[in-house]
C-alpha positions as a printed NumPy array, in Angstrom:
array([[ 24.172, -11.202,  -7.306],
       [ 20.874, -12.929,  -8.816],
       [ 21.552, -13.653, -12.475],
       [ 20.243, -11.552, -14.537],
       [ 19.844,  -8.007, -12.655],
       [ 24.235,  -6.156, -13.263],
       [ 25.88 ,  -4.172, -10.15 ],
       [ 24.975,  -0.867, -12.138],
       [ 20.754,  -2.043, -12.292],
       [ 20.726,  -3.273,  -8.421],
       [ 22.478,  -0.016,  -7.781],
       [ 20.132,   1.995,  -9.958],
       [ 16.839,   0.698,  -7.851],
       [ 15.292,   2.039,  -5.383],
       [ 15.559,  -0.637,  -2.338],
       [ 12.498,  -1.956,  -3.024],
       [ 11.888,  -1.971,  -6.457],
       [ 15.497,  -4.559,  -6.433],
       [ 13.133,  -5.908,  -3.492],
       [ 11.218,  -6.677,  -6.129],
       [ 13.127,  -8.374,  -8.687],
       [ 13.907, -11.093,  -5.791],
       [ 18.084,  -9.06 ,  -4.955],
       [ 16.77 ,  -6.938,  -1.977],
       [ 16.44 ,  -9.096,   1.101],
       [ 19.675,  -8.066,   2.424],
       [ 17.998,  -7.624,   5.68 ],
       [ 14.752,  -9.699,   5.574],
       [ 13.844, -12.812,   8.264],
       [ 10.923, -14.204,   7.025],
       [ 10.208, -17.22 ,   3.274],
       [  9.136, -15.285,   0.283],
       [  5.066, -14.664,   0.175],
       [  2.95 , -14.345,  -2.57 ],
       [ -0.369, -12.309,  -2.213],
       [ -1.856,  -9.259,   0.446],
       [ -4.788, -10.169,   2.187],
       [ -6.584,  -6.759,   1.025],
       [-10.562,  -6.774,   1.768],
       [-13.229,  -4.771,   1.385],
       [-12.791,  -1.475,   2.792],
       [ -9.397,  -1.056,  -0.03 ],
       [ -9.697,   0.776,  -2.511],
       [ -7.958,  -0.092,  -5.689],
       [ -4.551,   1.135,  -4.63 ],
       [ -5.25 ,  -0.964,  -1.405],
       [ -5.29 ,   2.037,   0.494],
       [ -9.286,   2.379,   2.47 ],
       [-10.1  ,   4.783,  -0.402],
       [ -7.571,   7.361,   1.342],
       [ -9.799,   7.161,   4.704],
       [ -8.279,   7.399,   8.024],
       [ -7.618,   5.111,   9.689],
       [ -9.342,   5.957,  12.906],
       [-12.649,   6.728,  11.023],
       [-13.085,   2.751,   9.159],
       [-13.096,  -1.008,  10.528],
       [-11.491,  -2.756,   8.094],
       [-13.057,  -6.033,   7.215],
       [ -9.469,  -8.056,   8.235],
       [-10.296,  -7.429,  11.757],
       [-13.004, -10.308,  11.714],
       [-12.358, -13.798,  10.953],
       [-13.078, -15.876,   8.   ],
       [-15.681, -18.252,   8.531],
       [-14.793, -21.875,  10.122],
       [-13.38 , -23.681,   8.117],
       [-16.249, -26.85 ,   6.928],
       [-14.815, -29.055,   4.711],
       [-11.602, -30.798,   6.568],
       [-10.097, -33.334,   4.377],
       [ -7.551, -34.369,   7.062],
       [ -6.289, -33.857,  10.68 ],
       [ -3.446, -34.659,  12.827],
       [ -2.321, -34.244,  16.194],
       [  1.09 , -32.885,  17.625],
       [  2.419, -31.668,  20.92 ],
       [  3.673, -28.198,  18.953],
       [  2.678, -26.72 ,  15.844],
       [  4.694, -24.314,  14.316],
       [  3.203, -22.322,  11.574],
       [  5.464, -21.019,   9.215],
       [  9.137, -22.269,   7.642],
       [ 11.217, -19.024,   7.506],
       [ 13.894, -18.488,  10.021],
       [ 12.294, -17.996,  13.612],
       [  9.766, -20.672,  12.385],
       [ 12.716, -23.299,  11.762],
       [ 14.274, -22.168,  14.9  ],
       [ 10.894, -22.961,  17.066],
       [ 10.308, -26.083,  15.19 ],
       [ 14.079, -27.25 ,  15.495],
       [ 14.036, -26.035,  19.247],
       [ 10.883, -27.865,  20.418],
       [ 11.524, -31.109,  17.962],
       [ 15.364, -31.528,  19.84 ],
       [ 12.869, -31.135,  23.076],
       [ 11.565, -33.753,  21.923],
       [  8.364, -33.313,  21.76 ],
       [  6.012, -33.891,  18.747],
       [  5.642, -31.326,  16.286],
       [  4.011, -30.308,  13.034],
       [  5.499, -27.145,  10.299],
       [  2.857, -25.748,   7.998],
       [  4.773, -24.133,   5.37 ],
       [  2.659, -21.946,   2.898],
       [  5.228, -23.034,  -0.287],
       [  5.049, -25.68 ,  -2.494],
       [  8.286, -28.28 ,  -1.07 ],
       [  9.766, -27.853,  -4.897],
       [  9.386, -23.863,  -4.397],
       [ 10.551, -23.302,  -1.27 ],
       [ 13.142, -20.918,  -0.479],
       [ 14.127, -17.414,   1.434],
       [ 14.639, -14.592,   0.612],
       [ 17.153, -15.124,  -1.865],
       [ 19.986, -12.42 ,  -1.21 ],
       [ 19.442, -12.224,   3.492],
       [ 22.195, -13.119,   5.134],
       [ 23.499,  -9.939,   7.488],
       [ 22.954, -12.206,  11.188],
       [ 23.952,  -9.26 ,  14.11 ],
       [ 24.939, -12.255,  16.159],
       [ 27.738, -11.085,  19.244],
       [ 29.135, -13.676,  20.615],
       [ 29.497, -16.93 ,  18.406],
       [ 32.458, -18.83 ,  18.696],
       [ 32.916, -18.089,  14.422],
       [ 33.28 , -14.461,  15.151],
       [ 35.603, -15.594,  18.342],
       [ 37.539, -17.088,  16.369],
       [ 37.961, -14.63 ,  14.326],
       [ 39.038, -12.326,  17.386],
       [ 35.448, -10.027,  16.831],
       [ 34.877,  -8.225,  19.902],
       [ 31.752,  -6.123,  20.209],
       [ 31.01 ,  -3.174,  21.229],
       [ 29.873,  -2.808,  25.652],
       [ 26.218,  -4.475,  25.426],
       [ 25.112,  -0.383,  27.411],
       [ 26.303,   1.299,  24.297],
       [ 24.727,  -0.456,  21.839],
       [ 21.284,  -1.223,  23.777],
       [ 21.201,   2.65 ,  24.952],
       [ 21.684,   3.564,  21.133],
       [ 18.122,   1.153,  20.45 ],
       [ 16.515,   2.894,  22.589],
       [ 17.966,   6.683,  21.508],
       [ 17.243,   5.196,  17.431],
       [ 13.375,   4.304,  17.983],
       [ 12.519,   7.022,  20.439],
       [ 12.607,   5.092,  23.354],
       [  9.929,   2.522,  22.505],
       [ 11.988,  -0.867,  21.824],
       [ 11.825,  -3.459,  24.737],
       [ 15.145,  -3.007,  26.248],
       [ 14.785,  -6.763,  27.786],
       [ 14.47 ,  -7.977,  24.302],
       [ 17.773,  -6.233,  23.189],
       [ 19.103,  -7.424,  26.326],
       [ 18.334, -10.981,  25.309],
       [ 19.883, -10.821,  21.482],
       [ 23.051,  -9.244,  23.347],
       [ 23.575, -12.311,  25.353],
       [ 22.541, -14.991,  23.325],
       [ 22.455, -14.023,  20.014],
       [ 25.866, -15.715,  19.444],
       [ 25.044, -19.405,  20.814],
       [ 22.516, -18.963,  19.616],
       [ 23.942, -18.937,  15.707],
       [ 25.931, -21.905,  16.624],
       [ 23.545, -24.038,  17.116],
       [ 21.454, -22.871,  14.477],
       [ 23.885, -23.759,  11.642],
       [ 25.213, -26.876,  13.599],
       [ 26.021, -29.654,  10.764],
       [ 26.718, -27.206,   8.043],
       [ 30.109, -27.244,   5.478],
       [ 31.4  , -24.144,   5.033],
       [ 34.068, -22.051,   4.92 ],
       [ 35.051, -18.768,   7.141],
       [ 36.846, -16.142,   5.391],
       [ 39.673, -14.199,   7.454],
       [ 38.202, -10.856,   6.747],
       [ 36.122,  -8.428,   4.98 ],
       [ 38.259,  -8.081,   1.361],
       [ 39.925, -12.165,   2.151],
       [ 39.43 , -14.427,  -0.524],
       [ 37.949, -17.582,  -0.238],
       [ 40.664, -20.241,  -0.063],
       [ 38.092, -23.532,  -0.823],
       [ 35.044, -24.785,  -3.461],
       [ 32.567, -24.816,  -1.106],
       [ 29.776, -23.304,  -2.526],
       [ 28.784, -21.914,   1.444],
       [ 31.197, -19.454,   3.341],
       [ 30.699, -16.921,   5.95 ],
       [ 31.789, -13.233,   5.969],
       [ 33.024, -10.488,   8.552],
       [ 31.035,  -7.524,   7.959],
       [ 33.073,  -4.126,   7.869],
       [ 35.939,  -6.171,   9.494],
       [ 38.325,  -5.278,  10.534],
       [ 36.552,  -2.012,  10.679],
       [ 38.459,   1.298,   9.521],
       [ 41.553,   2.264,  11.981],
       [ 39.85 ,   5.695,  11.541],
       [ 36.12 ,   5.419,  12.888],
       [ 35.346,   5.88 ,  15.985],
       [ 31.87 ,   5.464,  16.857],
       [ 31.685,   7.266,  19.774],
       [ 32.508,  10.219,  17.708],
       [ 29.371,   9.904,  15.407],
       [ 25.768,  10.946,  15.148],
       [ 24.193,   7.637,  14.427],
       [ 26.996,   5.067,  15.003],
       [ 27.06 ,   1.318,  13.601],
       [ 28.649,  -1.668,  16.035],
       [ 31.498,  -3.839,  14.87 ],
       [ 30.67 ,  -7.549,  14.833],
       [ 27.66 ,  -8.82 ,  12.124],
       [ 28.666, -11.522,  10.11 ],
       [ 27.099, -12.447,   6.847],
       [ 25.516, -15.821,   5.365],
       [ 26.433, -16.494,   1.694],
       [ 25.387, -17.073,  -0.887],
       [ 22.291, -16.041,   1.465],
       [ 20.808, -17.578,   4.759],
       [ 19.455, -20.414,   3.101],
       [ 21.769, -22.855,   3.383],
       [ 21.728, -22.725,   7.167],
       [ 17.728, -22.03 ,   7.805],
       [ 18.813, -25.758,   5.45 ],
       [ 20.846, -27.246,   8.214],
       [ 17.959, -26.136,  11.233],
       [ 15.32 , -28.19 ,   9.241],
       [ 17.277, -30.959,   8.292],
       [ 18.057, -31.491,  12.154],
       [ 13.914, -30.506,  13.343],
       [ 13.097, -33.153,  11.268],
       [ 16.137, -35.214,  12.323],
       [ 15.109, -35.055,  15.293],
       [ 11.255, -35.827,  14.582],
       [  9.531, -33.041,  12.943],
       [  7.101, -33.185,  10.185],
       [  7.446, -30.396,   7.912],
       [  3.91 , -30.458,   5.304],
       [  4.466, -27.989,   2.299],
       [  1.753, -26.598,   0.158],
       [ -0.364, -26.251,   3.936],
       [ -1.365, -22.423,   4.522],
       [ -1.694, -21.551,   7.903],
       [ -5.765, -19.679,   7.869],
       [ -7.08 , -19.743,  11.278],
       [ -6.678, -20.122,  14.661],
       [ -9.251, -22.45 ,  16.962],
       [ -9.421, -23.198,  20.702],
       [-10.575, -24.773,  23.604],
       [-11.904, -22.61 ,  25.986],
       [ -9.103, -19.882,  26.4  ],
       [ -6.206, -21.741,  25.226],
       [ -5.401, -21.965,  21.239],
       [ -6.16 , -25.858,  20.518],
       [ -4.258, -25.808,  17.175],
       [ -5.166, -24.649,  13.661],
       [ -6.731, -24.814,  10.4  ],
       [ -5.099, -24.997,   7.236],
       [ -5.457, -24.847,   3.133],
       [ -3.644, -26.981,   1.134],
       [ -4.262, -28.211,  -2.626],
       [ -7.123, -30.753,  -1.105],
       [ -8.972, -28.876,   1.442],
       [ -8.053, -27.998,   4.978],
       [ -6.231, -29.655,   7.389],
       [ -7.281, -29.643,  10.989],
       [ -3.954, -29.322,  13.303],
       [ -4.459, -30.252,  17.444],
       [ -1.676, -28.783,  19.031],
       [ -0.939, -28.407,  22.779],
       [  0.718, -25.183,  21.998],
       [  1.082, -23.24 ,  18.579],
       [  3.763, -20.735,  17.391],
       [  3.225, -18.056,  14.751],
       [  5.815, -17.784,  12.361],
       [  4.721, -16.042,   8.998],
       [  6.44 , -12.88 ,   8.67 ],
       [  5.609,  -8.97 ,   8.857],
       [  2.302,  -7.869,   7.311],
       [  4.603,  -5.414,   4.92 ],
       [  2.755,  -6.645,   1.739],
       [ -0.349,  -5.864,   2.549],
       [ -1.567,  -2.468,   1.696],
       [ -4.922,  -2.242,   4.039],
       [ -2.761,  -3.645,   7.098],
       [ -0.49 ,  -0.865,   6.832],
       [ -3.036,   2.048,   5.288],
       [ -4.746,   0.721,   8.94 ],
       [ -1.336,  -0.072,  11.572],
       [  0.891,   2.595,  10.132],
       [ -0.004,   5.247,   7.163],
       [  2.535,   6.753,   6.884],
       [  4.198,   3.812,   5.117],
       [  1.54 ,   3.957,   2.01 ],
       [  3.742,   5.657,  -0.359],
       [  5.876,   2.471,  -0.021],
       [  6.426,  -0.202,  -2.557],
       [  7.272,  -3.353,  -0.925],
       [  6.566,  -5.81 ,   1.253],
       [  7.158,  -9.82 ,   1.206],
       [  4.135, -11.219,   3.762],
       [  0.879, -10.365,   3.936],
       [  0.273, -10.472,   7.639],
       [ -1.52 , -13.894,   7.775],
       [ -0.136, -14.799,  11.732],
       [ -0.556, -11.391,  12.986],
       [ -4.342, -11.651,  11.941],
       [ -4.427, -14.853,  13.008],
       [ -4.092, -13.96 ,  16.313],
       [ -6.132, -11.06 ,  16.33 ],
       [ -8.585, -13.032,  15.678],
       [ -7.785, -15.815,  18.214],
       [ -7.826, -12.499,  21.462],
       [ -4.684, -11.164,  20.453],
       [ -3.621,  -7.845,  19.208],
       [ -1.034,  -5.288,  17.791],
       [  0.949,  -3.754,  19.066],
       [  1.161,  -0.064,  19.656],
       [  2.96 ,   2.133,  17.089],
       [  4.417,   3.59 ,  15.791],
       [  5.583,   0.867,  13.801],
       [  8.771,   0.601,  11.757],
       [  9.015,   0.15 ,   7.949],
       [ 12.359,  -1.415,   7.465],
       [ 12.936,   0.931,   3.911],
       [ 16.887,   2.002,   4.337],
       [ 17.91 ,   2.823,   1.227],
       [ 21.414,   1.166,  -0.408],
       [ 22.37 ,   4.852,  -2.611],
       [ 25.025,   4.935,  -5.693],
       [ 27.685,   3.44 ,  -7.132],
       [ 29.757,   4.664,  -4.083],
       [ 26.256,   3.033,  -1.584],
       [ 25.304,   5.661,   0.74 ],
       [ 28.597,   7.625,   1.542],
       [ 28.451,  11.198,   2.774],
       [ 28.598,  13.437,  -0.178],
       [ 26.319,  16.263,  -1.993],
       [ 23.077,  15.362,  -2.263],
       [ 20.601,  18.177,  -4.117],
       [ 17.027,  17.497,  -4.667],
       [ 15.008,  17.35 ,  -7.789],
       [ 14.833,  21.407,  -8.045],
       [ 18.561,  21.686,  -7.394],
       [ 18.423,  22.441,  -3.934],
       [ 20.709,  21.079,  -0.738],
       [ 18.209,  19.617,   2.172],
       [ 20.383,  17.829,   4.276],
       [ 23.449,  16.359,   6.452],
       [ 24.585,  14.008,   4.384],
       [ 26.198,  11.895,   6.548],
       [ 23.538,   9.704,   7.785],
       [ 23.153,   6.105,   6.82 ],
       [ 20.467,   5.12 ,   4.553],
       [ 17.327,   4.659,   6.528],
       [ 17.799,   8.275,   8.004],
       [ 18.647,   8.98 ,   4.141],
       [ 15.358,   7.915,   2.749],
       [ 13.287,   9.492,   5.853],
       [ 14.659,  12.91 ,   4.327],
       [ 13.684,  11.634,   0.845],
       [ 10.12 ,  11.713,   2.421],
       [  9.201,  15.152,   2.415],
       [ 11.791,  15.825,  -1.164],
       [  9.924,  16.887,  -3.978],
       [  8.463,  15.133,  -6.834],
       [ 10.737,  15.496, -10.425],
       [  9.35 ,  17.55 , -12.83 ],
       [ 10.289,  15.82 , -15.638],
       [  8.175,  12.495, -15.885],
       [ 10.248,   9.292, -15.637],
       [ 11.981,  10.76 , -13.387],
       [  9.124,  11.499, -11.422],
       [  7.176,   7.372, -12.511],
       [ 11.057,   6.359, -11.322],
       [ 10.387,   7.85 ,  -7.664],
       [ 14.02 ,   9.499,  -8.005],
       [ 14.424,  12.6  ,  -4.941],
       [ 17.754,  13.801,  -4.561],
       [ 21.285,  13.322,  -6.839],
       [ 24.345,  12.648,  -5.097],
       [ 27.259,  14.175,  -6.793],
       [ 30.814,  13.573,  -6.085],
       [ 33.985,  14.614,  -8.477],
       [ 36.943,  12.775,  -9.246],
       [ 38.541,  12.967,  -5.555],
       [ 36.16 ,  10.272,  -4.829],
       [ 39.083,   7.573,  -4.674],
       [ 40.761,   9.892,  -1.967],
       [ 38.025,  10.643,  -0.537],
       [ 36.055,   7.6  ,   0.662],
       [ 38.284,   6.457,   3.238],
       [ 36.996,   9.123,   5.544],
       [ 33.279,   7.809,   5.152],
       [ 32.095,   6.028,   7.69 ],
       [ 32.503,   2.733,   8.057],
       [ 29.725,   0.118,   8.163],
       [ 25.741,  -1.354,   6.494],
       [ 25.58 ,   0.133,   2.91 ],
       [ 28.881,   2.427,   2.635],
       [ 32.135,   2.236,   0.382],
       [ 35.017,   2.804,   2.115],
       [ 37.907,   1.159,  -0.152],
       [ 39.782,   2.93 ,  -3.235],
       [ 41.078,  -0.081,  -5.102],
       [ 43.386,   0.441,  -7.416],
       [ 42.403,  -1.869, -11.146],
       [ 46.479,  -3.358, -10.612],
       [ 45.605,  -4.526,  -7.86 ],
       [ 41.837,  -5.732,  -8.626],
       [ 42.584,  -9.85 ,  -8.746],
       [ 43.558, -10.19 ,  -4.829],
       [ 39.938,  -8.771,  -3.99 ],
       [ 38.153, -10.797,  -6.74 ],
       [ 36.076, -12.406,  -3.958],
       [ 35.211,  -9.213,  -2.367],
       [ 34.539,  -7.076,  -5.297],
       [ 31.912,  -9.664,  -6.694],
       [ 29.865,  -9.151,  -4.047],
       [ 27.127,  -6.235,  -3.596],
       [ 27.483,  -3.485,  -0.91 ],
       [ 30.528,  -5.119,   0.371],
       [ 32.778,  -1.407,   0.832],
       [ 34.908,  -2.224,  -1.789],
       [ 35.536,  -0.517,  -5.244],
       [ 37.594,   0.265,  -8.338],
       [ 37.434,   2.614, -10.805],
       [ 35.67 ,   0.904, -13.698],
       [ 32.889,  -0.773, -11.308],
       [ 32.173,   3.255,  -9.997],
       [ 32.288,   4.424, -13.743],
       [ 29.329,   1.458, -14.56 ],
       [ 27.224,   2.294, -11.825],
       [ 26.648,   6.024, -12.354],
       [ 24.402,   7.54 , -13.87 ],
       [ 26.222,  10.295, -15.125],
       [ 29.697,  11.792, -15.734],
       [ 30.901,  14.384, -17.132],
       [ 32.917,  16.907, -17.124],
       [ 31.339,  20.683, -16.85 ],
       [ 28.358,  21.915, -14.349],
       [ 26.037,  23.103, -17.54 ],
       [ 26.517,  18.67 , -18.82 ],
       [ 25.694,  18.134, -14.647],
       [ 22.626,  19.867, -15.231],
       [ 21.898,  18.73 , -18.757],
       [ 22.052,  15.006, -17.923],
       [ 20.365,  15.126, -14.427],
       [ 17.198,  17.5  , -15.456],
       [ 18.787,  20.39 , -12.213],
       [ 17.98 ,  23.329, -12.906],
       [ 21.118,  25.174, -13.707],
       [ 21.837,  28.397, -11.832],
       [ 19.637,  26.577,  -8.489],
       [ 22.471,  24.22 ,  -9.309],
       [ 25.276,  26.136,  -9.383],
       [ 24.69 ,  27.868,  -6.579],
       [ 23.832,  25.176,  -4.604],
       [ 27.566,  23.591,  -5.34 ],
       [ 29.358,  27.061,  -4.933],
       [ 27.561,  27.155,  -1.505],
       [ 28.363,  23.522,  -0.581],
       [ 32.255,  24.505,  -2.181],
       [ 32.12 ,  27.27 ,   0.159],
       [ 31.491,  25.784,   3.325],
       [ 33.872,  22.944,   2.549],
       [ 36.785,  25.074,   2.288],
       [ 35.471,  26.906,   5.68 ],
       [ 34.896,  23.996,   7.41 ],
       [ 32.397,  24.349,   9.342],
       [ 28.537,  23.53 ,   7.694],
       [ 26.728,  26.36 ,   8.444],
       [ 23.685,  25.252,   6.928],
       [ 23.289,  21.56 ,   8.157],
       [ 26.006,  20.559,  10.664],
       [ 27.784,  17.937,   8.395],
       [ 30.683,  16.921,  10.496],
       [ 33.486,  18.694,   8.781],
       [ 36.34 ,  15.305,   7.561],
       [ 33.36 ,  14.807,   5.055],
       [ 32.856,  17.672,   3.783],
       [ 34.432,  17.98 ,   0.097],
       [ 34.199,  19.988,  -2.222],
       [ 32.69 ,  19.165,  -6.568],
       [ 35.127,  21.119,  -8.303],
       [ 37.82 ,  18.859, -10.001],
       [ 35.945,  18.084, -12.699],
       [ 34.923,  14.73 , -14.297],
       [ 31.706,  15.33 , -12.107],
       [ 29.765,  12.81 , -11.54 ],
       [ 25.973,  12.022, -10.228],
       [ 23.74 ,   8.943,  -9.243],
       [ 20.264,   8.795,  -8.732],
       [ 18.455,   8.192,  -5.668],
       [ 15.05 ,   7.19 ,  -5.909],
       [ 12.706,   5.955,  -3.55 ],
       [ 13.494,   3.783,  -0.676],
       [ 11.618,   0.279,  -0.719],
       [ 10.027,  -1.105,   2.156],
       [ 11.635,  -4.288,   2.894],
       [ 10.471,  -5.231,   6.297],
       [  6.558,  -3.796,   8.005],
       [  8.098,  -4.347,  12.18 ],
       [  5.133,  -4.59 ,  14.108],
       [  3.123,  -7.461,  15.252],
       [  1.584,  -8.847,  17.893],
       [  2.027,  -8.137,  21.187],
       [  3.562, -10.413,  23.249],
       [  5.165, -10.878,  27.306],
       [  8.898, -11.834,  26.975],
       [  8.451, -15.734,  27.004],
       [  7.191, -13.977,  24.036],
       [  2.936, -15.7  ,  24.344],
       [  1.168, -14.403,  22.608],
       [ -1.372, -11.795,  25.339],
       [ -5.038, -10.942,  25.24 ],
       [ -6.81 ,  -7.727,  23.789],
       [ -5.37 ,  -4.965,  26.051],
       [ -3.597,  -6.397,  28.758],
       [  0.257,  -8.609,  29.543],
       [ -1.876, -11.469,  30.334],
       [ -0.941, -14.441,  28.022],
       [ -3.954, -16.162,  25.794],
       [ -2.675, -20.454,  26.87 ],
       [ -0.842, -22.276,  24.377],
       [ -0.297, -19.531,  21.936],
       [  3.566, -18.495,  20.983],
       [  5.016, -15.827,  18.239],
       [  8.304, -15.265,  16.982],
       [ 10.001, -13.547,  14.475],
       [  8.257, -10.888,  11.59 ],
       [  4.995, -11.484,  13.396],
       [  5.976, -10.947,  16.906],
       [  5.716,  -7.167,  18.663],
       [  8.052,  -5.244,  20.881],
       [ 11.162,  -5.61 ,  18.881],
       [ 11.455,  -2.142,  17.729],
       [  9.64 ,   0.885,  17.011],
       [  9.399,   4.186,  15.015],
       [ 12.087,   3.738,  12.85 ],
       [ 14.945,   0.655,  11.873],
       [ 18.091,   2.12 ,  12.782],
       [ 20.966,   0.305,  11.288],
       [ 23.007,   0.585,  14.463],
       [ 24.241,  -3.021,  13.741],
       [ 23.199,  -4.989,  10.554],
       [ 21.349,  -7.857,  10.487],
       [ 19.674,  -7.526,  13.561],
       [ 16.55 ,  -8.258,  11.991],
       [ 17.791, -12.332,  10.538],
       [ 20.051, -12.398,  14.106],
       [ 16.095, -11.461,  16.283],
       [ 14.116, -13.759,  14.613],
       [ 16.02 , -16.605,  15.346],
       [ 16.975, -15.737,  19.016],
       [ 13.848, -15.131,  19.102],
       [ 12.497, -17.995,  17.708],
       [ 14.704, -20.618,  19.275],
       [ 13.108, -19.078,  22.416],
       [  9.649, -19.528,  21.78 ],
       [ 10.045, -22.546,  20.614],
       [ 11.509, -23.817,  23.875],
       [  9.356, -21.725,  25.77 ],
       [  6.525, -23.97 ,  23.893],
       [  7.938, -27.682,  24.226],
       [  8.436, -26.901,  28.152],
       [  4.447, -26.114,  28.583],
       [  3.054, -29.402,  26.816]])
């Protein structure tokens, strides 16, 4: 965890608020960016003054004037705009192919960083995974689940390519890095190396069978600790060793063309504009989550979510050059990280004291359910975006082993006398292991009576009591007649002390939605599948990865696909020149 933010403080925040605090890049994949590209049509809240997206043309679709005060000009074979995960992979691939590569990165060199806590890599078949004995589920099971959970609108070819290539791509990306590999999720570190890789949810719970789950989680993800910065540094060092030139403090602003082909870009620097002539250009500038007007125009249902790192500049550059944004619905990454026991499937009551959902769903779907719930009457809770209370009782230590095994869940109770044997995993966040002291420190309410529970949560006592009694009745019956929750995760609230955790508005980490491209990762001309010569895209700037919703089917699919398609874009761009 970042210094100054306790585990309790993190759990008390929604994912967005945590992201704003600089700690919630758990699934992000682009460098931190500052500022937005809001324009004249936007209201004070960046929402185009409430105008429906179909009823106006936003200023951002109009390209800015071509810079006239160019102070410097450079030439290269391949230009990469953005040095996040995808851009670093693209630069390494193109440089190692023997091409002259220039990379533009808007952050200054002395302040450059990738998102602070990003580290989950949902890669398949890396040597690290093979050495650990990690085996993924069959390709068809994972791909078909992605198709279902994205409403059939993800690009299945992209998912197939990820499954077949991501493991070898990860091995290639971290070549030369010095790190330790932990033998399991709960294993303690055995060296003093600052960098290490931990398998996620490994070995999996013996009681977990993804084929029985409504929302299955597939095991195999590995996590770079303390974050993915060292992975990117290894690849960046390799790119520079192969001859790549990285220019920091240079913000790509606009592409220029020679006839139909993109021929390079203008970048804004502290000294004026830099013009880079390139035979191929790759856009890797991240998502558009921090650009409120773009979000309102392309994904108005995300207006309620705070957060986002990148301002969509890469998407805009591609549009101004003749490309187009993929058709929606675009998918915001808004998965909830839960409370003291993560997103375990305990009873949830909304701010009116009523149960409203099958709680046995992943954090992304919890966030979706919360969007429909009423705002709290209490001004402080309303301002904090609290939408529900997760409630459980003193039997939780023996119950959590029956919860789902995957991203955001807590499934292992460690008695205090054994805590020293789990030092590494207990010091991490969201790793599935906890103690009584950790839960006591992280919960918002702990009390002995339902009257106290109502008083401390602000829930109306009679309604809350009736809902808990109804829930307990269903738990004892072993059948959820109201919302269809799996019987083995129906635990009554009847053994004090009682615990309650605030579930606030989930925040948005990444806004999936990018430039339409073909399978060679060439940006395509507006309304067609015909490529724009000389223009490629990767990472969160590209389209075709995820649509409708972000499925937590594989933890770290965002980083994994950014890496894999960054390498593919770099390889293809290099081969084209």
